Short mmCIF file of N, CA, C and O in Angstrom, two decimals:
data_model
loop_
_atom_site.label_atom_id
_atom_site.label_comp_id
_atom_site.label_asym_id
_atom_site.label_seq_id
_atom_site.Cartn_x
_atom_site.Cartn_y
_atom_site.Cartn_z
N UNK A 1 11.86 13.58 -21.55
CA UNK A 1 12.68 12.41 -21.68
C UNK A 1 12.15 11.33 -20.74
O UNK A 1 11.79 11.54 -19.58
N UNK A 2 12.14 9.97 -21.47
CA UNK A 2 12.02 9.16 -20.43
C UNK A 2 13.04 8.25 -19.80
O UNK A 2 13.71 7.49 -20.50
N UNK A 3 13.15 8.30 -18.52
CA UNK A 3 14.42 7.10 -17.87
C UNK A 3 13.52 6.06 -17.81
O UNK A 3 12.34 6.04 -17.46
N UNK A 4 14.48 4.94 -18.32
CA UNK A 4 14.10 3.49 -17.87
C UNK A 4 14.35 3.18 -16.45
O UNK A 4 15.46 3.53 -16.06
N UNK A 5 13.58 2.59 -15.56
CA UNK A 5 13.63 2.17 -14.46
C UNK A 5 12.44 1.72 -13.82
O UNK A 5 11.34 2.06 -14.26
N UNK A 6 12.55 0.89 -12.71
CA UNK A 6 11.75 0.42 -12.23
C UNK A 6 11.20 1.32 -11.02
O UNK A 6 11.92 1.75 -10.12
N UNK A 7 9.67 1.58 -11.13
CA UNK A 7 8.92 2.44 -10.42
C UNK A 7 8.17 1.53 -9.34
O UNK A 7 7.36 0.64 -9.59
N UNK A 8 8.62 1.94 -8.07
CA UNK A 8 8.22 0.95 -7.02
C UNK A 8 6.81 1.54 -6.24
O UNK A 8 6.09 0.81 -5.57
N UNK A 9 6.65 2.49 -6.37
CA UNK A 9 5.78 2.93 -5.34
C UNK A 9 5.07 4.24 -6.54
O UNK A 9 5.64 4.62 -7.56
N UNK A 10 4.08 4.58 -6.16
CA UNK A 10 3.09 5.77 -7.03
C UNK A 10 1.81 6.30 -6.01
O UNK A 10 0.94 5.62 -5.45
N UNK A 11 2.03 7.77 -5.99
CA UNK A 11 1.10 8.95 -5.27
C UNK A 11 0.06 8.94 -5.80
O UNK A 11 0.22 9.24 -6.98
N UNK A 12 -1.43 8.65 -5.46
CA UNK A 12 -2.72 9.00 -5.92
C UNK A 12 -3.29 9.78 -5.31
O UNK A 12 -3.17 9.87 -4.09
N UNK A 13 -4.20 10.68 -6.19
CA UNK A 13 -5.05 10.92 -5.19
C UNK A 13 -6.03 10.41 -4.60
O UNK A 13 -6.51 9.43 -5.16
N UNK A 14 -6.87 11.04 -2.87
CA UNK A 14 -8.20 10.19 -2.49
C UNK A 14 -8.89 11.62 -2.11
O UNK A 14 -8.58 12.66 -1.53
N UNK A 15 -9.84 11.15 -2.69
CA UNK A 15 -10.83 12.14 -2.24
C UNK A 15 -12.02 11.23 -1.55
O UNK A 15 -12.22 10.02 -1.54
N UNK A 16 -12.74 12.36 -0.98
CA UNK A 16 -12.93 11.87 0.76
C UNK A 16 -14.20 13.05 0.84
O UNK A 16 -13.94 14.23 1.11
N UNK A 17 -15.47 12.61 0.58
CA UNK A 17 -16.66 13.57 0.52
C UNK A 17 -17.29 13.41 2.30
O UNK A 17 -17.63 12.45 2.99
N UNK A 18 -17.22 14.70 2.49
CA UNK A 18 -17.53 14.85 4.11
C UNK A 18 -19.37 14.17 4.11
O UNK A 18 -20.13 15.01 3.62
N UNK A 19 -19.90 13.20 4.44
CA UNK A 19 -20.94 12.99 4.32
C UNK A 19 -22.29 13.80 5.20
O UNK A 19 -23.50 13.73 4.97
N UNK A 20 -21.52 14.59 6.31
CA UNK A 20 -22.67 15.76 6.47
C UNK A 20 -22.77 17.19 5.55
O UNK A 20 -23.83 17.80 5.45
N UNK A 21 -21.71 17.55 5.00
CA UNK A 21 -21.81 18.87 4.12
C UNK A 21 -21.76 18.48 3.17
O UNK A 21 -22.49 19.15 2.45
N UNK A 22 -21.11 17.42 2.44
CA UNK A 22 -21.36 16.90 0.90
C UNK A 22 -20.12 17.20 0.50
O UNK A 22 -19.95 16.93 -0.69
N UNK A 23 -19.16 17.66 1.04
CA UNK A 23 -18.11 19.06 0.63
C UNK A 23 -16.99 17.70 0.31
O UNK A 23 -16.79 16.76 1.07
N UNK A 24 -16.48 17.88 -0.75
CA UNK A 24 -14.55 17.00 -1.32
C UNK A 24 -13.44 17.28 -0.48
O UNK A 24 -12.90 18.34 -0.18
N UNK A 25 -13.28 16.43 -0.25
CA UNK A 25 -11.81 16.91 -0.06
C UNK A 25 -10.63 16.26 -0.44
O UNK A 25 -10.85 15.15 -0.93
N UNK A 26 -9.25 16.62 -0.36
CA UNK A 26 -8.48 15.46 -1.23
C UNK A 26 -7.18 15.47 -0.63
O UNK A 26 -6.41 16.42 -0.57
N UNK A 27 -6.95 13.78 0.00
CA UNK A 27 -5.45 13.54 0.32
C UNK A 27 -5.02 12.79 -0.56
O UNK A 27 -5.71 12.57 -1.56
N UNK A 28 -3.65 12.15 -0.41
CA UNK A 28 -3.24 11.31 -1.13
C UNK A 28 -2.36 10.21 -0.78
O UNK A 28 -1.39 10.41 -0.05
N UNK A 29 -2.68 8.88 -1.29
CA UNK A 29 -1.71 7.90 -0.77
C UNK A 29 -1.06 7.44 -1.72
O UNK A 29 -1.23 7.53 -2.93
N UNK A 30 0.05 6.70 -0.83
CA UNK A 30 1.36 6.33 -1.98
C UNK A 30 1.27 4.76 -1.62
O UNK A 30 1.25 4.30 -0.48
N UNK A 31 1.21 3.99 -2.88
CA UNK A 31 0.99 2.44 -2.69
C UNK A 31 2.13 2.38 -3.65
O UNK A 31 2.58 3.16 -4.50
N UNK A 32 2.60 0.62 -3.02
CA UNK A 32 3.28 0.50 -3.85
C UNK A 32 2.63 -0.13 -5.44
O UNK A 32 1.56 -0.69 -5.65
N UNK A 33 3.70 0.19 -6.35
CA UNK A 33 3.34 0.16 -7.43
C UNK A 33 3.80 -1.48 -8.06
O UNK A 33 4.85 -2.05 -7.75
N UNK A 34 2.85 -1.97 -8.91
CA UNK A 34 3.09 -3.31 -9.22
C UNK A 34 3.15 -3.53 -10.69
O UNK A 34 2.37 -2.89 -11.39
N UNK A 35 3.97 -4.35 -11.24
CA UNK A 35 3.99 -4.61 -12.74
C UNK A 35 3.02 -5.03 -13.16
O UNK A 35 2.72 -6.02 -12.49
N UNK A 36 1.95 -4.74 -14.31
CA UNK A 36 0.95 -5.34 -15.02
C UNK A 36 0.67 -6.82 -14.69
O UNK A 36 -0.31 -7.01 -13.96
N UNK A 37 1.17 -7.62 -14.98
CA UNK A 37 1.24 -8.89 -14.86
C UNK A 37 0.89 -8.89 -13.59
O UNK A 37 -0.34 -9.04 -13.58
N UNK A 38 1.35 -8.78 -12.32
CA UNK A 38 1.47 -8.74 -11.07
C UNK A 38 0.22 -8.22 -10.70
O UNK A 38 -0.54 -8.96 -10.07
N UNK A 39 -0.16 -6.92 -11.02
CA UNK A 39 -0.99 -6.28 -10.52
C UNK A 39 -2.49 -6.76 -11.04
O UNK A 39 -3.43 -6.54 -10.27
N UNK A 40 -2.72 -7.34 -12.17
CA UNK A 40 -3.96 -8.21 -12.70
C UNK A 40 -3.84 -9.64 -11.62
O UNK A 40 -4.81 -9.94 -10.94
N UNK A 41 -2.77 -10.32 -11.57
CA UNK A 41 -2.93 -11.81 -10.18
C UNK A 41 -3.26 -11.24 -9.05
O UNK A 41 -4.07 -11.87 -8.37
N UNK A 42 -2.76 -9.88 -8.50
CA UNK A 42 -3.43 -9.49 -7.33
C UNK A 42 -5.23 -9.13 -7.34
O UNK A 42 -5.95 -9.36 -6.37
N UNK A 43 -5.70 -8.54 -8.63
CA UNK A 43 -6.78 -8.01 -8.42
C UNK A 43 -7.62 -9.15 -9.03
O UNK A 43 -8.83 -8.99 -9.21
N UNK A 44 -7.07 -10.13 -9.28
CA UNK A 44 -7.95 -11.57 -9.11
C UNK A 44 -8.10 -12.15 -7.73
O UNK A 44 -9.12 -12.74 -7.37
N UNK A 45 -6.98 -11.96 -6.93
CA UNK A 45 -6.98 -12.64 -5.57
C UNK A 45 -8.15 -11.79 -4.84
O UNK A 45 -9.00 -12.31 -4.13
N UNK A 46 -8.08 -10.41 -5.11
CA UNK A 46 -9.00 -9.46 -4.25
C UNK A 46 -10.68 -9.98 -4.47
O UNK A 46 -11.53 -10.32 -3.65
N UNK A 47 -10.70 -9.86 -5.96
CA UNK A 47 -12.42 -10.59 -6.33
C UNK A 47 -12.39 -11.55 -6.17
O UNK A 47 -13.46 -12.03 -6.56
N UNK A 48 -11.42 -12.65 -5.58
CA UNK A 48 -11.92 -13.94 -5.24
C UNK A 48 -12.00 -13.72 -3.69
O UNK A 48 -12.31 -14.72 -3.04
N UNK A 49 -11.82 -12.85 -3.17
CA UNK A 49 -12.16 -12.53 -1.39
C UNK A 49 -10.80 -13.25 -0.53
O UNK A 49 -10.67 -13.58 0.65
N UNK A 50 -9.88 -13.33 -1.74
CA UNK A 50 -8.66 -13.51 -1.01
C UNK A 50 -8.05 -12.72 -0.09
O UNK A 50 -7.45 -13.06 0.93
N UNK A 51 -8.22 -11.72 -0.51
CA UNK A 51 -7.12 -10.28 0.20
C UNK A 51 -8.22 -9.35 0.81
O UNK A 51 -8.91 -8.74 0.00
N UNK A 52 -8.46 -9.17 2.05
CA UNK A 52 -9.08 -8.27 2.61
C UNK A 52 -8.86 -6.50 2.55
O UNK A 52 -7.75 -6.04 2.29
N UNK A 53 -9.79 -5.80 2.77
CA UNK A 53 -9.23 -4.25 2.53
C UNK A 53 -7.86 -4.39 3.52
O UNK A 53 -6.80 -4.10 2.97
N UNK A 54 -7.81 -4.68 4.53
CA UNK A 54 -6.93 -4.80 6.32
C UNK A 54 -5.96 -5.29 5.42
O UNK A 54 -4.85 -4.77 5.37
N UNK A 55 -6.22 -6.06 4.84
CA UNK A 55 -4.74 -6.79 4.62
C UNK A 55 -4.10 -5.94 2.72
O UNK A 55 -3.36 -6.56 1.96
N UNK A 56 -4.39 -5.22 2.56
CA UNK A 56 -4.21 -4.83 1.20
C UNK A 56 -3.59 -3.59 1.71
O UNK A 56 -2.39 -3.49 1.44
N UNK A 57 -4.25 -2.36 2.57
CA UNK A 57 -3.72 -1.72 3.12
C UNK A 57 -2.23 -2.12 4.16
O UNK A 57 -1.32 -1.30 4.24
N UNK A 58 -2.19 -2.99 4.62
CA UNK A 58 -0.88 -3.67 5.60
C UNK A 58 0.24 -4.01 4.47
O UNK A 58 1.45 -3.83 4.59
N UNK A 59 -0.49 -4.58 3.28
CA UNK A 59 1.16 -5.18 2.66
C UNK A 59 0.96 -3.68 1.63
O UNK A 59 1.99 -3.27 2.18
N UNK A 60 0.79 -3.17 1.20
CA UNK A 60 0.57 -2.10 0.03
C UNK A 60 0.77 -0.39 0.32
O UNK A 60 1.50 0.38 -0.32
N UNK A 61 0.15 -0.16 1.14
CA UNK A 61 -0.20 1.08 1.30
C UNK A 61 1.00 2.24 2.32
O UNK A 61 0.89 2.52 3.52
N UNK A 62 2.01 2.69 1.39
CA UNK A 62 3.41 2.88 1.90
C UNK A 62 2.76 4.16 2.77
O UNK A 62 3.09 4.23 3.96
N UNK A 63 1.93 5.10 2.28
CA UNK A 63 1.96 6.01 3.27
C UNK A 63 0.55 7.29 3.05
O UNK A 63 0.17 7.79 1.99
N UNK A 64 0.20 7.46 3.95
CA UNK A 64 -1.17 8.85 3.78
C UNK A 64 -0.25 10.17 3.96
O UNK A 64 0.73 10.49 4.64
N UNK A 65 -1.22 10.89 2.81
CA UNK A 65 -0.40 12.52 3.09
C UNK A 65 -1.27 13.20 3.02
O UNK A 65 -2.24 12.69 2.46
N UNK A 66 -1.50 14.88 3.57
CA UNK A 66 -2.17 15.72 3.37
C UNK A 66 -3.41 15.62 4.28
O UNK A 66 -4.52 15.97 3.88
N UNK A 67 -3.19 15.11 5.59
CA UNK A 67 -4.55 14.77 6.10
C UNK A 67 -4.36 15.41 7.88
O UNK A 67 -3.49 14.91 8.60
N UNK A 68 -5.15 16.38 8.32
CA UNK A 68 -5.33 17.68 8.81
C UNK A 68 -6.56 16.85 9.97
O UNK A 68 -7.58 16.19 9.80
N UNK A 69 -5.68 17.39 11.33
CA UNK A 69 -7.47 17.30 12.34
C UNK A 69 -8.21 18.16 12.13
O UNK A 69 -8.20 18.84 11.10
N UNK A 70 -8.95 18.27 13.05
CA UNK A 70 -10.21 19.75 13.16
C UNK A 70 -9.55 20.55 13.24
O UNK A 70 -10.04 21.60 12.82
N UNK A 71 -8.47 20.63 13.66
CA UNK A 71 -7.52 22.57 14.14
C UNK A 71 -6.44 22.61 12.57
O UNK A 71 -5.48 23.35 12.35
N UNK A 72 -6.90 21.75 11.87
CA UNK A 72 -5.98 21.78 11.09
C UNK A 72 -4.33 21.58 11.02
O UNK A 72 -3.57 22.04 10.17
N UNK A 73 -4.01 20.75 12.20
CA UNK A 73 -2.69 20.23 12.21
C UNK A 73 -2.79 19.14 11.87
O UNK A 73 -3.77 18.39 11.96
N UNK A 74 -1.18 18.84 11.20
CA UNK A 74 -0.91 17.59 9.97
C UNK A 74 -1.43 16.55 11.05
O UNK A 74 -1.71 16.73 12.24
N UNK A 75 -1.45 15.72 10.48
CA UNK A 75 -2.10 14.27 11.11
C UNK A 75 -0.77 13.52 10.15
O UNK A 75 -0.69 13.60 8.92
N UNK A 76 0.21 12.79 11.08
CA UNK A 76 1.11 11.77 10.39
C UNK A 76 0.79 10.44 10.28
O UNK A 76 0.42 9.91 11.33
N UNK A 77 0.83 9.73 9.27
CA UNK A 77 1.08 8.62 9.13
C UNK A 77 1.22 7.68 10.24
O UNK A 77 2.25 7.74 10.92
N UNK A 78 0.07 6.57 10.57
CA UNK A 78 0.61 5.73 11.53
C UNK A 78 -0.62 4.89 11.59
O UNK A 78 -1.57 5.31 10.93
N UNK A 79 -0.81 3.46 12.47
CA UNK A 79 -2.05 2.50 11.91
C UNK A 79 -2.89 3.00 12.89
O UNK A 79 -3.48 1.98 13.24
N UNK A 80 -3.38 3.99 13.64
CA UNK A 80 -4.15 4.63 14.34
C UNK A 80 -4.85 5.25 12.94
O UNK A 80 -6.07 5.12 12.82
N UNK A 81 -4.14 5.87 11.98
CA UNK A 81 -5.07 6.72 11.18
C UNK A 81 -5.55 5.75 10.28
O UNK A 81 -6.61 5.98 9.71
N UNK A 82 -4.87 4.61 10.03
CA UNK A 82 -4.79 3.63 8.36
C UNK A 82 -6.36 2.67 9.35
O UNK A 82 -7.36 2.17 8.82
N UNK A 83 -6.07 2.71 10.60
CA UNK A 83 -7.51 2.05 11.35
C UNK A 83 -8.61 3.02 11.03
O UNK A 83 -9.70 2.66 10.59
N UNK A 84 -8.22 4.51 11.32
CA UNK A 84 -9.49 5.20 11.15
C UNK A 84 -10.16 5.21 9.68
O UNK A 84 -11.36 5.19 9.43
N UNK A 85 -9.31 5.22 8.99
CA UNK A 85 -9.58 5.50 7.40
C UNK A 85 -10.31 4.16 7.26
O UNK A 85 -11.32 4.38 6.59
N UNK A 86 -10.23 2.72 7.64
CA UNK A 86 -10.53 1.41 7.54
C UNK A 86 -12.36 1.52 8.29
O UNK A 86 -13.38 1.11 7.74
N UNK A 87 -12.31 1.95 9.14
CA UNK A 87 -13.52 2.31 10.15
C UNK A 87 -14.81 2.85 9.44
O UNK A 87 -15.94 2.38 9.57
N UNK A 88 -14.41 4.02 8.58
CA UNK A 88 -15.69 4.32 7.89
C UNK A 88 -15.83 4.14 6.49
O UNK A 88 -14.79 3.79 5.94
N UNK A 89 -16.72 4.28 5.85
CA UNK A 89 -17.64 4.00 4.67
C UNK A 89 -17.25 5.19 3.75
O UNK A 89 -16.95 4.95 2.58
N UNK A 90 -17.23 6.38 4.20
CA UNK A 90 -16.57 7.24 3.47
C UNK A 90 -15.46 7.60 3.37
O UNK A 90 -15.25 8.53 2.59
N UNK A 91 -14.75 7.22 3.85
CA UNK A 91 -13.40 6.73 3.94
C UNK A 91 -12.60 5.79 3.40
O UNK A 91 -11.62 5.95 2.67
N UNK A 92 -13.25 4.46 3.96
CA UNK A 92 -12.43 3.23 3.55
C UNK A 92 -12.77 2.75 1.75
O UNK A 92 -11.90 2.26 1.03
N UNK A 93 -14.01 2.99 1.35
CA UNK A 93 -14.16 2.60 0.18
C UNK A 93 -13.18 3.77 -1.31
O UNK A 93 -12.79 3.34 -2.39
N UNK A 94 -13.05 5.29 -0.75
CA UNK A 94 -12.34 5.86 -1.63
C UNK A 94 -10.68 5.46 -1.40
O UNK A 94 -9.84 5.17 -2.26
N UNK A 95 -10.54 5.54 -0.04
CA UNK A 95 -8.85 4.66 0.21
C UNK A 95 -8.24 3.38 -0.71
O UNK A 95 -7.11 3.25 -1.17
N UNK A 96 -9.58 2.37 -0.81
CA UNK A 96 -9.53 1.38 -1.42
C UNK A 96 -9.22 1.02 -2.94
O UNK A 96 -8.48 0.22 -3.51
N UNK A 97 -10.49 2.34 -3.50
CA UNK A 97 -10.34 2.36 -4.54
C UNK A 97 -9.16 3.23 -5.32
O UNK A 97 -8.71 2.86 -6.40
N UNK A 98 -8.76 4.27 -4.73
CA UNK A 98 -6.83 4.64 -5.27
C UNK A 98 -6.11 3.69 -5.15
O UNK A 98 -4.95 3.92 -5.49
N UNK A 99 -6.41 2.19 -4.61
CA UNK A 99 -5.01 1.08 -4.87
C UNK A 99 -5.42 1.50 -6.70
O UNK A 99 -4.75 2.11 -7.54
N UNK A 100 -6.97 0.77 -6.78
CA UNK A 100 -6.98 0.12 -8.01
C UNK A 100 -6.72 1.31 -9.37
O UNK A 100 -6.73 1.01 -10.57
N UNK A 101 -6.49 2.81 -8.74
CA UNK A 101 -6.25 3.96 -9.82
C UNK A 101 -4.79 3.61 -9.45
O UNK A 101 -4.14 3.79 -10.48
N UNK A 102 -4.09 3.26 -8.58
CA UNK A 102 -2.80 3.33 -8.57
C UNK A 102 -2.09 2.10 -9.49
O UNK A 102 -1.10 2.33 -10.18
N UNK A 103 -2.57 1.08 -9.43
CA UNK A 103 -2.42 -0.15 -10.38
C UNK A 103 -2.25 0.31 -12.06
O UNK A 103 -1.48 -0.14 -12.90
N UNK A 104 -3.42 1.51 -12.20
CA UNK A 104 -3.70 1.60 -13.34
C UNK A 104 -2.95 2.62 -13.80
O UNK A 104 -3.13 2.79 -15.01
N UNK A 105 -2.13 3.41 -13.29
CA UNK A 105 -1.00 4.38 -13.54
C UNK A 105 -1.50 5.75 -13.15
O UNK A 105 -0.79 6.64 -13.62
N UNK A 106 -2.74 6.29 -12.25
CA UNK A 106 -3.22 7.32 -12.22
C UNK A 106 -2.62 8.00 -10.93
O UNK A 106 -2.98 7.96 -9.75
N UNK A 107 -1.57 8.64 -11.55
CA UNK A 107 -0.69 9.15 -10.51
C UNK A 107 -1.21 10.85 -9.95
O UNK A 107 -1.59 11.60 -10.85
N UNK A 108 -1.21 11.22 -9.00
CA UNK A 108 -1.79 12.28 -8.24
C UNK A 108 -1.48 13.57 -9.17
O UNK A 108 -0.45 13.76 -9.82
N UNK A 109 -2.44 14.28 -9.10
CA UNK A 109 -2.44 15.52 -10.64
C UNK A 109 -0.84 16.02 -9.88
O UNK A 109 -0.33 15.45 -8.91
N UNK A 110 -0.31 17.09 -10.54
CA UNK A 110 0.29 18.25 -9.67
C UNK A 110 -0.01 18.86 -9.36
O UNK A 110 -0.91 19.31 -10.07
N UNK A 111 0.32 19.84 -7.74
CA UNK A 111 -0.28 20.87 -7.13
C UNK A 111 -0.18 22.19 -7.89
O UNK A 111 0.83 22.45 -8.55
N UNK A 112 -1.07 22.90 -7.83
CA UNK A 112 -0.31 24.55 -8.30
C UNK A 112 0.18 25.03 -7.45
O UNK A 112 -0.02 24.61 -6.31
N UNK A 113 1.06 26.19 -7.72
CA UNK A 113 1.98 26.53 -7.06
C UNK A 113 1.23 27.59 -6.00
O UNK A 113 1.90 28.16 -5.13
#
C-alpha cells in the first residue's frame, strides 16, 4: 500500500573504497529529501559552482550512520566527522555523490537480518 505524504528526508547508501586495500565498505547517510522541481534548481545551482560540497553537506546532510574507528566503536555523528569525510578524496567525492542518488529516489537497500 501506498500512503500519501510528504517524505522529508531519505537513507542512502555510501560506499567508501579503502584506497590502500581496495576493500568497500558501506555507510549510510540520510539527506534531506527534495521535490523534483526543487531538487533539479538545486543541482543547477551546484553545476553553476553555486553551492560548495561544505555548504551542501551543512544545509542537507541530516546525518552519517554505520561508521566504526579502528577498534570498531560507533563513531557518532558530529562536524568533526562531516570535516573528516570533507578532507579526503575517497571519502568526500562518494559522500557527495549519495546527495545526487538521494535526489533521485535511491534509497539504502535493506539489511538482512
Amino acid at each position: 500500500m501506498i500512503v500519501k505524504s510528504d517524505i522529508t528526508t531519505i537513507k542512502v547508501d555510501v560506499t567508501i573504497v579503502d584506497p590502500e586495500t581496495g576493500e568497500p565498505s558501506t555507510c549510510q547517510a540520510r539527506w534531506k529529501l527534495y521535490p523534483v522541481d526543487d531538487s533539479q534548481a538545486k543541482i543547477k545551482e551546484i553545476n553553476a559552482g553555486n553551492v560548495s560540497d561544505e555548504q551542501l553537506v551543512e544545509d542537507d546532510l541530516v546525518e552519517l550512520l554505520g561508521i566504526t574507528d579502528g577498534k570498531g566503536k560507533a563513531v557518532e555523528d558530529d562536524a568533526e566527522l562531516r570535516e573528516w569525510f570533507l578532507k579526503w578524496p575517497h571519502t568526500r567525492g562518494p559522500l557527495i555523490h549519495s546527495w545526487f542518488s538521494a535526489q533521485a529516489g535511491h534509497a539504502a537497500a535493506a539489511q538482512k537480518n
